PDB file of C-alpha atoms and ligand atoms in Angstrom:
ATOM      1  CA  MET A   1      84.436  92.077 121.643  1.00  0.00           C
ATOM      2  CA  ALA A   2      84.169  93.909 118.275  1.00  0.00           C
ATOM      3  CA  ILE A   3      86.987  95.282 116.177  1.00  0.00           C
ATOM      4  CA  TYR A   4      86.279  98.742 114.788  1.00  0.00           C
ATOM      5  CA  PRO A   5      88.908  99.167 112.009  1.00  0.00           C
ATOM      6  CA  GLY A   6      89.689 102.210 109.903  1.00  0.00           C
ATOM      7  CA  SER A   7      92.148 104.889 108.930  1.00  0.00           C
ATOM      8  CA  PHE A   8      90.822 107.349 111.528  1.00  0.00           C
ATOM      9  CA  ASP A   9      92.709 110.207 109.860  1.00  0.00           C
ATOM     10  CA  PRO A  10      91.581 111.797 112.100  1.00  0.00           C
ATOM     11  CA  ILE A  11      88.840 110.400 114.408  1.00  0.00           C
ATOM     12  CA  THR A  12      85.530 112.373 114.084  1.00  0.00           C
ATOM     13  CA  ASN A  13      82.409 112.733 116.190  1.00  0.00           C
ATOM     14  CA  GLY A  14      80.747 110.481 113.657  1.00  0.00           C
ATOM     15  CA  HIS A  15      83.195 107.682 114.578  1.00  0.00           C
ATOM     16  CA  LEU A  16      82.592 108.360 118.258  1.00  0.00           C
ATOM     17  CA  SER A  17      78.884 108.168 117.807  1.00  0.00           C
ATOM     18  CA  ILE A  18      79.154 104.679 116.224  1.00  0.00           C
ATOM     19  CA  LEU A  19      81.494 103.659 119.012  1.00  0.00           C
ATOM     20  CA  ARG A  20      79.206 104.774 121.778  1.00  0.00           C
ATOM     21  CA  ARG A  21      76.287 102.998 120.229  1.00  0.00           C
ATOM     22  CA  ALA A  22      78.304  99.860 119.586  1.00  0.00           C
ATOM     23  CA  LEU A  23      79.159  99.748 123.271  1.00  0.00           C
ATOM     24  CA  THR A  24      75.497  99.208 124.078  1.00  0.00           C
ATOM     25  CA  ILE A  25      75.759  95.999 122.089  1.00  0.00           C
ATOM     26  CA  PHE A  26      79.311  94.742 122.731  1.00  0.00           C
ATOM     27  CA  ASP A  27      81.046  94.451 126.039  1.00  0.00           C
ATOM     28  CA  SER A  28      84.100  96.097 124.557  1.00  0.00           C
ATOM     29  CA  VAL A  29      85.369  97.589 121.293  1.00  0.00           C
ATOM     30  CA  THR A  30      88.923  97.686 120.048  1.00  0.00           C
ATOM     31  CA  ILE A  31      89.563 100.516 117.607  1.00  0.00           C
ATOM     32  CA  ALA A  32      92.123  99.088 115.141  1.00  0.00           C
ATOM     33  CA  VAL A  33      94.003 101.809 113.194  1.00  0.00           C
ATOM     34  CA  SER A  34      95.339 100.652 109.908  1.00  0.00           C
ATOM     35  CA  ALA A  35      99.072 101.110 109.586  1.00  0.00           C
ATOM     36  CA  ASN A  36      99.243 100.363 105.954  1.00  0.00           C
ATOM     37  CA  THR A  37      96.411 102.384 104.613  1.00  0.00           C
ATOM     38  CA  MET A  38      96.347 102.982 100.861  1.00  0.00           C
ATOM     39  CA  LYS A  39      95.604 106.550 101.539  1.00  0.00           C
ATOM     40  CA  ASN A  40      98.224 109.206 102.220  1.00  0.00           C
ATOM     41  CA  THR A  41      97.400 110.151 105.747  1.00  0.00           C
ATOM     42  CA  LEU A  42      97.650 113.641 107.233  1.00  0.00           C
ATOM     43  CA  PHE A  43      98.435 112.267 110.674  1.00  0.00           C
ATOM     44  CA  THR A  44     100.986 109.575 111.409  1.00  0.00           C
ATOM     45  CA  LEU A  45      99.893 106.281 112.829  1.00  0.00           C
ATOM     46  CA  GLU A  46     101.059 107.352 116.316  1.00  0.00           C
ATOM     47  CA  GLU A  47      99.247 110.680 116.019  1.00  0.00           C
ATOM     48  CA  ARG A  48      96.036 108.973 114.936  1.00  0.00           C
ATOM     49  CA  MET A  49      96.247 106.586 117.823  1.00  0.00           C
ATOM     50  CA  GLU A  50      96.947 109.342 120.329  1.00  0.00           C
ATOM     51  CA  LEU A  51      93.978 111.356 119.109  1.00  0.00           C
ATOM     52  CA  ILE A  52      91.733 108.304 119.592  1.00  0.00           C
ATOM     53  CA  ARG A  53      93.163 107.567 123.011  1.00  0.00           C
ATOM     54  CA  GLU A  54      92.600 111.202 124.065  1.00  0.00           C
ATOM     55  CA  SER A  55      89.072 111.180 122.721  1.00  0.00           C
ATOM     56  CA  THR A  56      88.063 107.939 124.387  1.00  0.00           C
ATOM     57  CA  LYS A  57      90.182 108.137 127.555  1.00  0.00           C
ATOM     58  CA  ASN A  58      87.241 107.983 129.976  1.00  0.00           C
ATOM     59  CA  ASP A  59      85.838 104.734 128.571  1.00  0.00           C
ATOM     60  CA  LYS A  60      87.291 101.648 130.059  1.00  0.00           C
ATOM     61  CA  LYS A  61      85.605  99.453 127.431  1.00  0.00           C
ATOM     62  CA  VAL A  62      87.498 100.978 124.560  1.00  0.00           C
ATOM     63  CA  PHE A  63      90.861  99.779 123.536  1.00  0.00           C
ATOM     64  CA  VAL A  64      93.168 101.388 120.873  1.00  0.00           C
ATOM     65  CA  ASP A  65      95.434  99.320 118.727  1.00  0.00           C
ATOM     66  CA  SER A  66      96.964  99.272 115.245  1.00  0.00           C
ATOM     67  CA  PHE A  67      97.350  96.586 112.607  1.00  0.00           C
ATOM     68  CA  HIS A  68      99.481  95.908 109.571  1.00  0.00           C
ATOM     69  CA  GLY A  69      98.441  93.658 106.672  1.00  0.00           C
ATOM     70  CA  LEU A  70      95.082  91.898 106.365  1.00  0.00           C
ATOM     71  CA  LEU A  71      92.307  92.922 108.713  1.00  0.00           C
ATOM     72  CA  VAL A  72      91.013  89.336 108.904  1.00  0.00           C
ATOM     73  CA  ASP A  73      94.400  88.136 110.147  1.00  0.00           C
ATOM     74  CA  TYR A  74      94.355  90.795 112.830  1.00  0.00           C
ATOM     75  CA  VAL A  75      90.828  89.926 113.855  1.00  0.00           C
ATOM     76  CA  LYS A  76      91.830  86.320 114.152  1.00  0.00           C
ATOM     77  CA  ARG A  77      94.840  87.144 116.354  1.00  0.00           C
ATOM     78  CA  LYS A  78      92.445  89.058 118.648  1.00  0.00           C
ATOM     79  CA  GLU A  79      90.353  85.896 118.899  1.00  0.00           C
ATOM     80  CA  THR A  80      87.141  87.390 117.736  1.00  0.00           C
ATOM     81  CA  ASN A  81      85.167  87.375 114.435  1.00  0.00           C
ATOM     82  CA  VAL A  82      83.226  90.576 114.613  1.00  0.00           C
ATOM     83  CA  ILE A  83      84.130  93.600 112.511  1.00  0.00           C
ATOM     84  CA  LEU A  84      82.219  96.871 113.215  1.00  0.00           C
ATOM     85  CA  ARG A  85      81.769  99.429 110.470  1.00  0.00           C
ATOM     86  CA  GLY A  86      79.761 102.626 110.320  1.00  0.00           C
ATOM     87  CA  MET A  87      77.668 103.283 107.214  1.00  0.00           C
ATOM     88  CA  ARG A  88      76.642 106.714 106.042  1.00  0.00           C
ATOM     89  CA  ALA A  89      74.820 107.634 102.803  1.00  0.00           C
ATOM     90  CA  LEU A  90      74.388 105.330  99.819  1.00  0.00           C
ATOM     91  CA  SER A  91      77.905 106.236  98.638  1.00  0.00           C
ATOM     92  CA  ASP A  92      79.454 104.096 101.323  1.00  0.00           C
ATOM     93  CA  PHE A  93      77.425 101.028 100.432  1.00  0.00           C
ATOM     94  CA  GLU A  94      79.342  99.695  97.472  1.00  0.00           C
ATOM     95  CA  TYR A  95      82.771  99.931  99.035  1.00  0.00           C
ATOM     96  CA  GLU A  96      81.569  98.486 102.348  1.00  0.00           C
ATOM     97  CA  PHE A  97      79.687  95.655 100.636  1.00  0.00           C
ATOM     98  CA  GLN A  98      82.788  94.748  98.592  1.00  0.00           C
ATOM     99  CA  MET A  99      85.087  94.882 101.649  1.00  0.00           C
ATOM    100  CA  SER A 100      82.799  92.761 103.821  1.00  0.00           C
ATOM    101  CA  LEU A 101      82.430  90.163 101.094  1.00  0.00           C
ATOM    102  CA  MET A 102      86.179  90.031 100.501  1.00  0.00           C
ATOM    103  CA  ASN A 103      86.776  89.692 104.213  1.00  0.00           C
ATOM    104  CA  ARG A 104      84.329  86.858 104.420  1.00  0.00           C
ATOM    105  CA  LYS A 105      85.921  85.220 101.407  1.00  0.00           C
ATOM    106  CA  LEU A 106      89.305  85.459 103.163  1.00  0.00           C
ATOM    107  CA  ARG A 107      87.973  84.145 106.441  1.00  0.00           C
ATOM    108  CA  ARG A 108      84.610  82.408 106.380  1.00  0.00           C
ATOM    109  CA  ASN A 109      83.494  83.088 109.933  1.00  0.00           C
ATOM    110  CA  ILE A 110      84.018  86.813 109.827  1.00  0.00           C
ATOM    111  CA  GLN A 111      80.868  88.782 110.544  1.00  0.00           C
ATOM    112  CA  THR A 112      80.735  92.474 109.644  1.00  0.00           C
ATOM    113  CA  ILE A 113      78.176  94.414 111.643  1.00  0.00           C
ATOM    114  CA  PHE A 114      77.144  97.733 110.152  1.00  0.00           C
ATOM    115  CA  MET A 115      75.679 100.581 112.192  1.00  0.00           C
ATOM    116  CA  MET A 116      73.946 103.417 110.423  1.00  0.00           C
ATOM    117  CA  THR A 117      75.347 106.755 111.317  1.00  0.00           C
ATOM    118  CA  ASP A 118      73.270 109.262 113.182  1.00  0.00           C
ATOM    119  CA  TYR A 119      71.638 111.738 110.659  1.00  0.00           C
ATOM    120  CA  LYS A 120      73.894 114.502 112.211  1.00  0.00           C
ATOM    121  CA  TRP A 121      76.972 112.894 110.736  1.00  0.00           C
ATOM    122  CA  LEU A 122      75.468 111.686 107.453  1.00  0.00           C
ATOM    123  CA  TYR A 123      77.513 113.976 105.262  1.00  0.00           C
ATOM    124  CA  THR A 124      80.716 114.318 107.259  1.00  0.00           C
ATOM    125  CA  SER A 125      83.889 112.340 106.837  1.00  0.00           C
ATOM    126  CA  SER A 126      87.505 112.706 107.892  1.00  0.00           C
ATOM    127  CA  THR A 127      88.308 113.678 104.302  1.00  0.00           C
ATOM    128  CA  ILE A 128      85.714 116.444 103.927  1.00  0.00           C
ATOM    129  CA  ILE A 129      86.539 117.752 107.432  1.00  0.00           C
ATOM    130  CA  LYS A 130      90.261 117.936 106.531  1.00  0.00           C
ATOM    131  CA  GLU A 131      89.436 119.775 103.361  1.00  0.00           C
ATOM    132  CA  ALA A 132      87.372 122.325 105.194  1.00  0.00           C
ATOM    133  CA  ALA A 133      89.962 122.681 107.933  1.00  0.00           C
ATOM    134  CA  SER A 134      92.771 123.148 105.375  1.00  0.00           C
ATOM    135  CA  TYR A 135      91.083 126.368 104.113  1.00  0.00           C
ATOM    136  CA  GLY A 136      90.405 127.554 107.655  1.00  0.00           C
ATOM    137  CA  GLY A 137      86.799 126.445 107.771  1.00  0.00           C
ATOM    138  CA  ALA A 138      85.075 126.117 111.126  1.00  0.00           C
ATOM    139  CA  ILE A 139      84.923 122.407 111.982  1.00  0.00           C
ATOM    140  CA  LYS A 140      84.111 122.752 115.677  1.00  0.00           C
ATOM    141  CA  GLY A 141      81.431 120.285 116.655  1.00  0.00           C
ATOM    142  CA  LEU A 142      82.375 117.838 113.922  1.00  0.00           C
ATOM    143  CA  VAL A 143      85.491 116.439 115.690  1.00  0.00           C
ATOM    144  CA  PRO A 144      86.633 116.124 119.310  1.00  0.00           C
ATOM    145  CA  ASP A 145      88.216 119.440 120.585  1.00  0.00           C
ATOM    146  CA  ILE A 146      91.699 117.926 120.610  1.00  0.00           C
ATOM    147  CA  VAL A 147      91.359 116.950 116.911  1.00  0.00           C
ATOM    148  CA  CYS A 148      90.088 120.465 116.125  1.00  0.00           C
ATOM    149  CA  GLN A 149      93.251 121.857 117.772  1.00  0.00           C
ATOM    150  CA  ARG A 150      95.551 119.479 115.988  1.00  0.00           C
ATOM    151  CA  LEU A 151      94.041 120.210 112.615  1.00  0.00           C
ATOM    152  CA  LYS A 152      94.604 123.874 113.159  1.00  0.00           C
ATOM    153  CA  GLU A 153      98.211 123.248 114.073  1.00  0.00           C
ATOM    154  CA  LYS A 154      98.694 120.990 111.035  1.00  0.00           C
ATOM    155  CA  TYR A 155      97.275 123.551 108.654  1.00  0.00           C
ATOM    156  CA  GLY A 156      99.068 126.410 110.458  1.00  0.00           C
ATOM    157  CA  TYR A 157      96.363 128.822 111.465  1.00  0.00           C
ATOM    158  CA  LYS A 158      94.779 130.043 114.671  1.00  0.00           C
ATOM    159  CA  SER A 159      91.006 129.650 115.227  1.00  0.00           C
TER     160      SER A 159
HETATM  161  O1  PNS B 201      88.527 104.217 107.410  1.00  0.00           O
HETATM  162  P1  PNS B 201      88.767 103.412 106.125  1.00  0.00           P
HETATM  163  O2  PNS B 201      89.910 104.074 105.328  1.00  0.00           O
HETATM  164  O3  PNS B 201      87.553 103.280 105.275  1.00  0.00           O
HETATM  165  O4  PNS B 201      89.169 101.959 106.576  1.00  0.00           O
HETATM  166  C1  PNS B 201      89.537 100.997 105.613  1.00  0.00           C
HETATM  167  C2  PNS B 201      90.213  99.799 106.302  1.00  0.00           C
HETATM  168  C3  PNS B 201      91.498 100.297 106.940  1.00  0.00           C
HETATM  169  C4  PNS B 201      89.329  99.130 107.274  1.00  0.00           C
HETATM  170  C5  PNS B 201      90.558  98.749 105.134  1.00  0.00           C
HETATM  171  O5  PNS B 201      91.257  99.357 104.079  1.00  0.00           O
HETATM  172  C6  PNS B 201      91.359  97.545 105.628  1.00  0.00           C
HETATM  173  O6  PNS B 201      90.815  96.660 106.220  1.00  0.00           O
HETATM  174  N1  PNS B 201      92.666  97.525 105.252  1.00  0.00           N
HETATM  175  C7  PNS B 201      93.591  96.428 105.619  1.00  0.00           C
HETATM  176  C8  PNS B 201      93.824  95.493 104.450  1.00  0.00           C
HETATM  177  C9  PNS B 201      92.656  94.622 104.256  1.00  0.00           C
HETATM  178  O7  PNS B 201      92.405  93.653 104.995  1.00  0.00           O
HETATM  179  N2  PNS B 201      91.746  94.956 103.304  1.00  0.00           N
HETATM  180  C10 PNS B 201      90.453  94.379 103.090  1.00  0.00           C
HETATM  181  C11 PNS B 201      90.416  93.110 102.236  1.00  0.00           C
HETATM  182  S1  PNS B 201      91.382  93.173 100.836  1.00  0.00           S
END
C-alpha cells in the first residue's frame, strides 16, 4: 500500500492521473490529506476529503484519510513505508527532493516513489486552476466535474 499525501486543495485531474497509474503498481493507495498544511486552503479539510471521495468513489482500491503532524509518523501508523508523489516540470524538483530527503532523515526506511505526470497536466496545479477559476476562467477538463462545480460556487459565479 502506498500513501499519496498532499494538500489536495482541490484534487485535480493531474492528481487522478497519478493515482490511476499508481494503482497499476500498488494494490491500494491511501490519499492522505494534510490537515495542517502551511498554505491557506480554499477548501476546508472536510471539503477536500469529500471532493476526493466523490472523485474516486468507484475505485475500491482507493482510501481517503487525513493526517496531522509529520507525514512520516502517519506513514508509520499505517504500517507502510511508501510515499507516492507526482512530479511535474523541473520547478517541482527542488521542493520534492528536499522533502523526500527530510522524510528519509526523519525515518530511515521511508521510500518516496515519484511518478512523472502525464504531459497533459504538466503545467496545471491546484493553485493555477484556482486562480483561473477565481476570475471566471474555463477550467472544465482540468478537474473532476464536482470540483468544477464547487469552485464556481466558491467564487460565486455561474458557468
Ligand atoms: O500538495 P502539497 O501541498 O505539495 O503537499 C505537501 C505535504 C502535505 C505532503 C507536505 O507539506 C507534508 O508532508 N506536510 C506534513 C508535515 C511534514 O511531514 N513535512 C515534511 C517534512 S518536514
